[in-house]
Amino acid sequence: MWFVILSVICSVTVGIFLKVAKRFQLNVFQIITFNYFSALLLTYFTYQPELTFKEKTIPYSLFIGLAILLPIVFLIQAKSIKEVGIVKTDIAQRLSLFIPLTASYFLFNETFSQLKIIGFIVGFSAIFFTLNKKSESKSDNWVYPLLVLLGFGIIDILFKKVAVFKDISFTTSLFIIFCGAFLISILFLIGKILVQKEKLESKNILWGLALGILNFGNILFYLKAHKALAENPSTVFAGMNMGVIILGSLAGILLFKEKMTKWNYLGISLAIISVVIITIAQLNKV
């Protein structure tokens, strides 16, 4: 569970980082692009991934899928926040938990104990109460939140499959995925510079490199959690989502002075209880 906790910390810090970055009117796409450059460098120099392997062992569909989805879903998330507000977007992202949990049962053949099912029920209730706020946006366009939900859910499943892939180490897989995401992003960025005459600014590059450090930690610890809990992917899925809600709520209250209702505090309490129940179920295998 320590890997889950570390991944949660990195994930929430990414959100805080982006929220603060908006105050400086930075270019989100440029930040996302160089975030992947930083992440792939960290992966290479930290873990020296093995890059010589048989071509037939490469899971092209997984790598290409993640390389495309990572930057696209990141951009859709930013667009969703702009169109319908942070609250609805956050709800959609957290509800993406249903997709990998369903996959855990139908695709990964995981057995759900009664205690774990109780933990999930409490956790889903926690999501509702924690995010029970009035949206700041009047828009009813649910296309973007729906895409956020589907995107994050599919990414979770693909990363689970990468984590349990035997022929290539997960650090090598991570390096390849970051390379792919950066390549796709930089090609689009070059197109925007040439066609739309967009200006490449050094401040966006620096913020992107810094964001990549957090993104690297988030995904790396997430993969390590799946490796450590390979037989119980739902524990990682649920623990990650509940943890982000807890820490994210605390960050909103303490750092950004966001107003919380009594239902929000009830949700945070339920989320903590849910994580405890799921952890006990995992430790006792019941």
XYZ file of C-alpha atoms in Angstrom:
286
model
C 0.000 0.000 0.000
C 2.989 2.341 0.357
C 3.297 2.522 -3.428
C -0.386 3.509 -3.627
C 0.159 6.275 -1.051
C 3.194 7.649 -2.907
C 1.273 7.582 -6.183
C -1.607 9.458 -4.548
C 0.752 12.163 -3.270
C 2.259 12.659 -6.730
C -1.175 12.674 -8.364
C -2.612 15.331 -6.063
C 0.537 17.429 -6.371
C 0.115 17.374 -10.161
C -3.385 18.817 -9.727
C -2.134 21.494 -7.335
C 0.707 22.278 -9.744
C -1.690 22.781 -12.672
C -4.094 24.860 -10.625
C -1.302 27.214 -9.573
C 0.073 27.278 -13.142
C -3.215 28.641 -14.473
C -2.601 31.847 -12.561
C 0.464 32.493 -14.712
C -1.482 32.098 -18.001
C 0.711 29.283 -19.210
C 0.151 27.205 -22.364
C -1.295 23.897 -21.156
C -0.399 21.930 -24.286
C 3.230 23.039 -24.194
C 3.442 22.099 -20.502
C 1.975 18.660 -21.204
C 4.411 18.096 -24.081
C 7.595 18.812 -22.110
C 6.216 17.040 -19.073
C 6.622 13.787 -21.006
C 10.150 14.721 -22.089
C 11.146 15.187 -18.455
C 9.428 11.952 -17.439
C 11.179 9.853 -20.077
C 14.592 11.288 -19.125
C 13.970 10.473 -15.474
C 12.917 6.962 -16.381
C 16.050 6.407 -18.458
C 18.654 7.850 -16.077
C 17.044 6.506 -12.900
C 16.403 2.925 -13.985
C 18.540 2.429 -17.109
C 15.780 0.416 -18.829
C 16.818 -2.418 -21.102
C 16.152 -1.336 -24.679
C 17.405 -4.439 -26.494
C 14.701 -7.053 -26.804
C 12.993 -9.170 -29.402
C 10.616 -7.141 -31.519
C 7.956 -9.841 -31.385
C 7.727 -9.452 -27.600
C 6.675 -5.785 -27.793
C 2.965 -5.262 -26.932
C 2.486 -2.584 -29.585
C -1.228 -2.158 -28.962
C -0.679 -1.364 -25.275
C 2.203 1.032 -25.829
C 0.611 2.886 -28.730
C -2.726 3.072 -26.935
C -1.198 4.632 -23.815
C 1.106 6.944 -25.791
C -1.936 8.365 -27.557
C -4.345 8.367 -24.633
C -2.101 10.007 -22.015
C -1.737 13.445 -23.683
C -5.225 13.382 -25.205
C -7.007 12.637 -21.925
C -4.841 15.261 -20.196
C -6.077 17.856 -22.727
C -9.693 16.665 -22.508
C -9.526 17.023 -18.735
C -8.367 20.644 -19.086
C -11.125 21.307 -21.640
C -13.731 19.731 -19.379
C -12.683 21.955 -16.477
C -13.095 24.976 -18.745
C -16.501 23.938 -20.115
C -18.345 22.438 -17.130
C -16.163 23.252 -14.124
C -13.761 21.458 -11.820
C -16.445 19.714 -9.747
C -18.164 17.834 -12.590
C -14.804 16.962 -14.125
C -13.506 15.633 -10.796
C -16.660 13.534 -10.364
C -16.192 12.083 -13.841
C -12.526 11.254 -13.187
C -13.270 9.520 -9.883
C -16.243 7.620 -11.327
C -13.799 6.148 -13.848
C -13.044 3.775 -10.959
C -16.062 1.713 -12.056
C -14.386 0.788 -15.350
C -11.203 -0.855 -13.964
C -13.147 -2.412 -11.085
C -15.455 -4.068 -13.591
C -12.374 -5.179 -15.522
C -10.886 -6.662 -12.331
C -13.832 -9.021 -12.078
C -14.470 -9.860 -15.739
C -10.978 -9.576 -17.315
C -8.530 -10.292 -14.464
C -10.655 -12.969 -12.723
C -10.309 -11.387 -9.286
C -12.472 -12.780 -6.502
C -14.227 -10.162 -4.380
C -14.565 -10.979 -0.676
C -17.530 -9.709 1.341
C -15.290 -7.346 3.305
C -13.815 -5.881 0.134
C -17.289 -5.429 -1.380
C -18.318 -3.527 1.770
C -15.231 -1.348 1.387
C -16.154 -0.551 -2.213
C -19.736 0.315 -1.295
C -18.528 2.668 1.433
C -15.999 4.093 -1.015
C -18.581 4.814 -3.703
C -20.733 6.553 -1.092
C -17.671 8.575 -0.121
C -17.248 9.777 -3.702
C -20.841 11.043 -3.791
C -20.682 12.904 -0.485
C -17.152 14.266 -0.918
C -17.940 15.766 -4.315
C -21.442 16.917 -3.403
C -21.010 20.562 -4.327
C -22.714 23.049 -6.570
C -20.887 23.439 -9.852
C -19.444 26.855 -10.665
C -20.391 26.382 -14.307
C -23.890 26.637 -15.794
C -23.008 24.437 -18.748
C -24.785 21.089 -19.069
C -22.360 19.752 -21.688
C -21.476 16.308 -20.338
C -19.537 15.237 -23.438
C -16.170 16.237 -21.994
C -16.749 14.753 -18.502
C -17.935 11.545 -20.155
C -14.743 11.410 -22.230
C -12.710 12.044 -19.056
C -14.458 9.140 -17.324
C -13.886 6.751 -20.212
C -10.324 7.957 -20.823
C -9.063 7.528 -17.267
C -10.843 4.202 -16.905
C -9.232 2.782 -20.048
C -5.803 4.147 -19.038
C -6.088 2.387 -15.669
C -6.836 -0.926 -17.370
C -3.996 -0.568 -19.899
C -1.471 0.256 -17.172
C -2.596 -2.808 -15.249
C -1.901 -4.957 -18.322
C 1.514 -3.288 -18.755
C 2.387 -3.950 -15.108
C 1.784 -7.689 -15.394
C 3.451 -8.093 -18.814
C 6.300 -10.588 -18.340
C 8.540 -10.268 -21.408
C 9.510 -6.607 -20.904
C 10.232 -4.948 -17.554
C 7.747 -2.299 -16.481
C 10.458 0.401 -16.372
C 11.307 -0.339 -19.998
C 7.609 -0.254 -20.834
C 7.247 3.055 -19.012
C 10.168 4.555 -20.956
C 8.685 3.469 -24.281
C 5.277 4.873 -23.352
C 6.747 8.235 -22.310
C 8.764 8.361 -25.558
C 5.612 7.703 -27.545
C 3.569 10.294 -25.659
C 6.312 12.908 -26.107
C 6.731 12.131 -29.809
C 3.010 12.449 -30.489
C 2.781 15.654 -28.439
C 5.844 17.292 -30.006
C 4.552 16.558 -33.523
C 1.274 18.275 -32.686
C 3.164 21.158 -31.086
C 5.328 21.614 -34.179
C 2.154 21.677 -36.243
C 0.638 24.356 -34.010
C 3.819 26.431 -34.260
C 3.948 26.169 -38.064
C 0.238 26.454 -38.842
C -1.151 28.561 -36.008
C 2.076 30.526 -35.465
C 1.994 29.590 -31.783
C 4.978 30.894 -29.838
C 7.086 28.440 -27.846
C 7.874 30.043 -24.476
C 10.648 29.015 -22.109
C 8.412 29.334 -19.045
C 6.096 26.663 -20.461
C 9.074 24.369 -21.051
C 10.323 24.810 -17.479
C 6.896 24.218 -15.961
C 6.489 21.182 -18.186
C 9.817 19.696 -17.097
C 8.876 20.208 -13.446
C 5.450 18.655 -14.003
C 7.137 15.662 -15.617
C 8.916 14.877 -12.365
C 5.569 14.569 -10.604
C 4.006 12.654 -13.478
C 6.943 10.247 -13.471
C 6.510 9.545 -9.769
C 2.750 9.165 -10.069
C 2.779 6.573 -12.843
C 5.880 4.746 -11.618
C 4.509 4.183 -8.110
C 1.148 3.235 -9.624
C 2.800 0.535 -11.718
C 4.835 -0.662 -8.719
C 1.608 -0.930 -6.710
C 0.085 -3.132 -9.393
C 3.211 -5.284 -9.431
C 3.120 -5.685 -5.645
C -0.640 -6.375 -5.610
C -0.893 -8.234 -8.904
C -3.616 -10.586 -7.624
C -5.754 -7.752 -6.281
C -5.878 -4.936 -8.858
C -9.105 -3.601 -7.377
C -7.198 -2.735 -4.187
C -4.934 -0.447 -6.203
C -7.810 0.999 -8.219
C -9.906 1.788 -5.153
C -7.033 2.870 -2.899
C -5.734 5.278 -5.540
C -9.101 6.928 -6.105
C -10.071 7.157 -2.453
C -6.620 8.462 -1.546
C -6.751 11.199 -4.159
C -10.134 12.319 -2.842
C -8.887 12.482 0.740
C -5.625 14.285 0.026
C -7.166 16.426 -2.689
C -9.891 17.589 -0.318
C -7.360 18.434 2.370
C -5.295 20.377 -0.180
C -8.376 22.298 -1.270
C -9.272 23.196 2.314
C -5.802 24.057 3.597
C -4.087 25.491 0.515
C -6.873 27.054 -1.529
C -9.394 27.747 1.255
C -12.202 25.971 -0.574
C -15.510 25.873 1.278
C -16.642 22.431 2.432
C -20.127 21.382 3.494
C -21.010 18.897 6.210
C -21.713 16.335 3.469
C -18.193 16.842 2.104
C -16.685 16.119 5.506
C -18.902 13.030 5.789
C -17.575 11.909 2.417
C -13.959 12.349 3.495
C -14.648 10.294 6.630
C -16.306 7.546 4.579
C -13.349 7.541 2.169
C -10.925 6.991 5.042
C -13.097 4.165 6.395
C -13.263 2.634 2.918
C -9.486 2.632 2.502
C -9.073 1.042 5.951
C -11.602 -1.710 5.150
C -10.035 -2.485 1.761
C -6.550 -2.538 3.294
C -7.664 -4.965 6.012
C -9.287 -7.168 3.378
C -6.060 -7.175 1.381
C -3.814 -7.935 4.358
C -6.032 -10.716 5.685
C -6.993 -12.021 2.227
C -10.642 -12.180 3.251
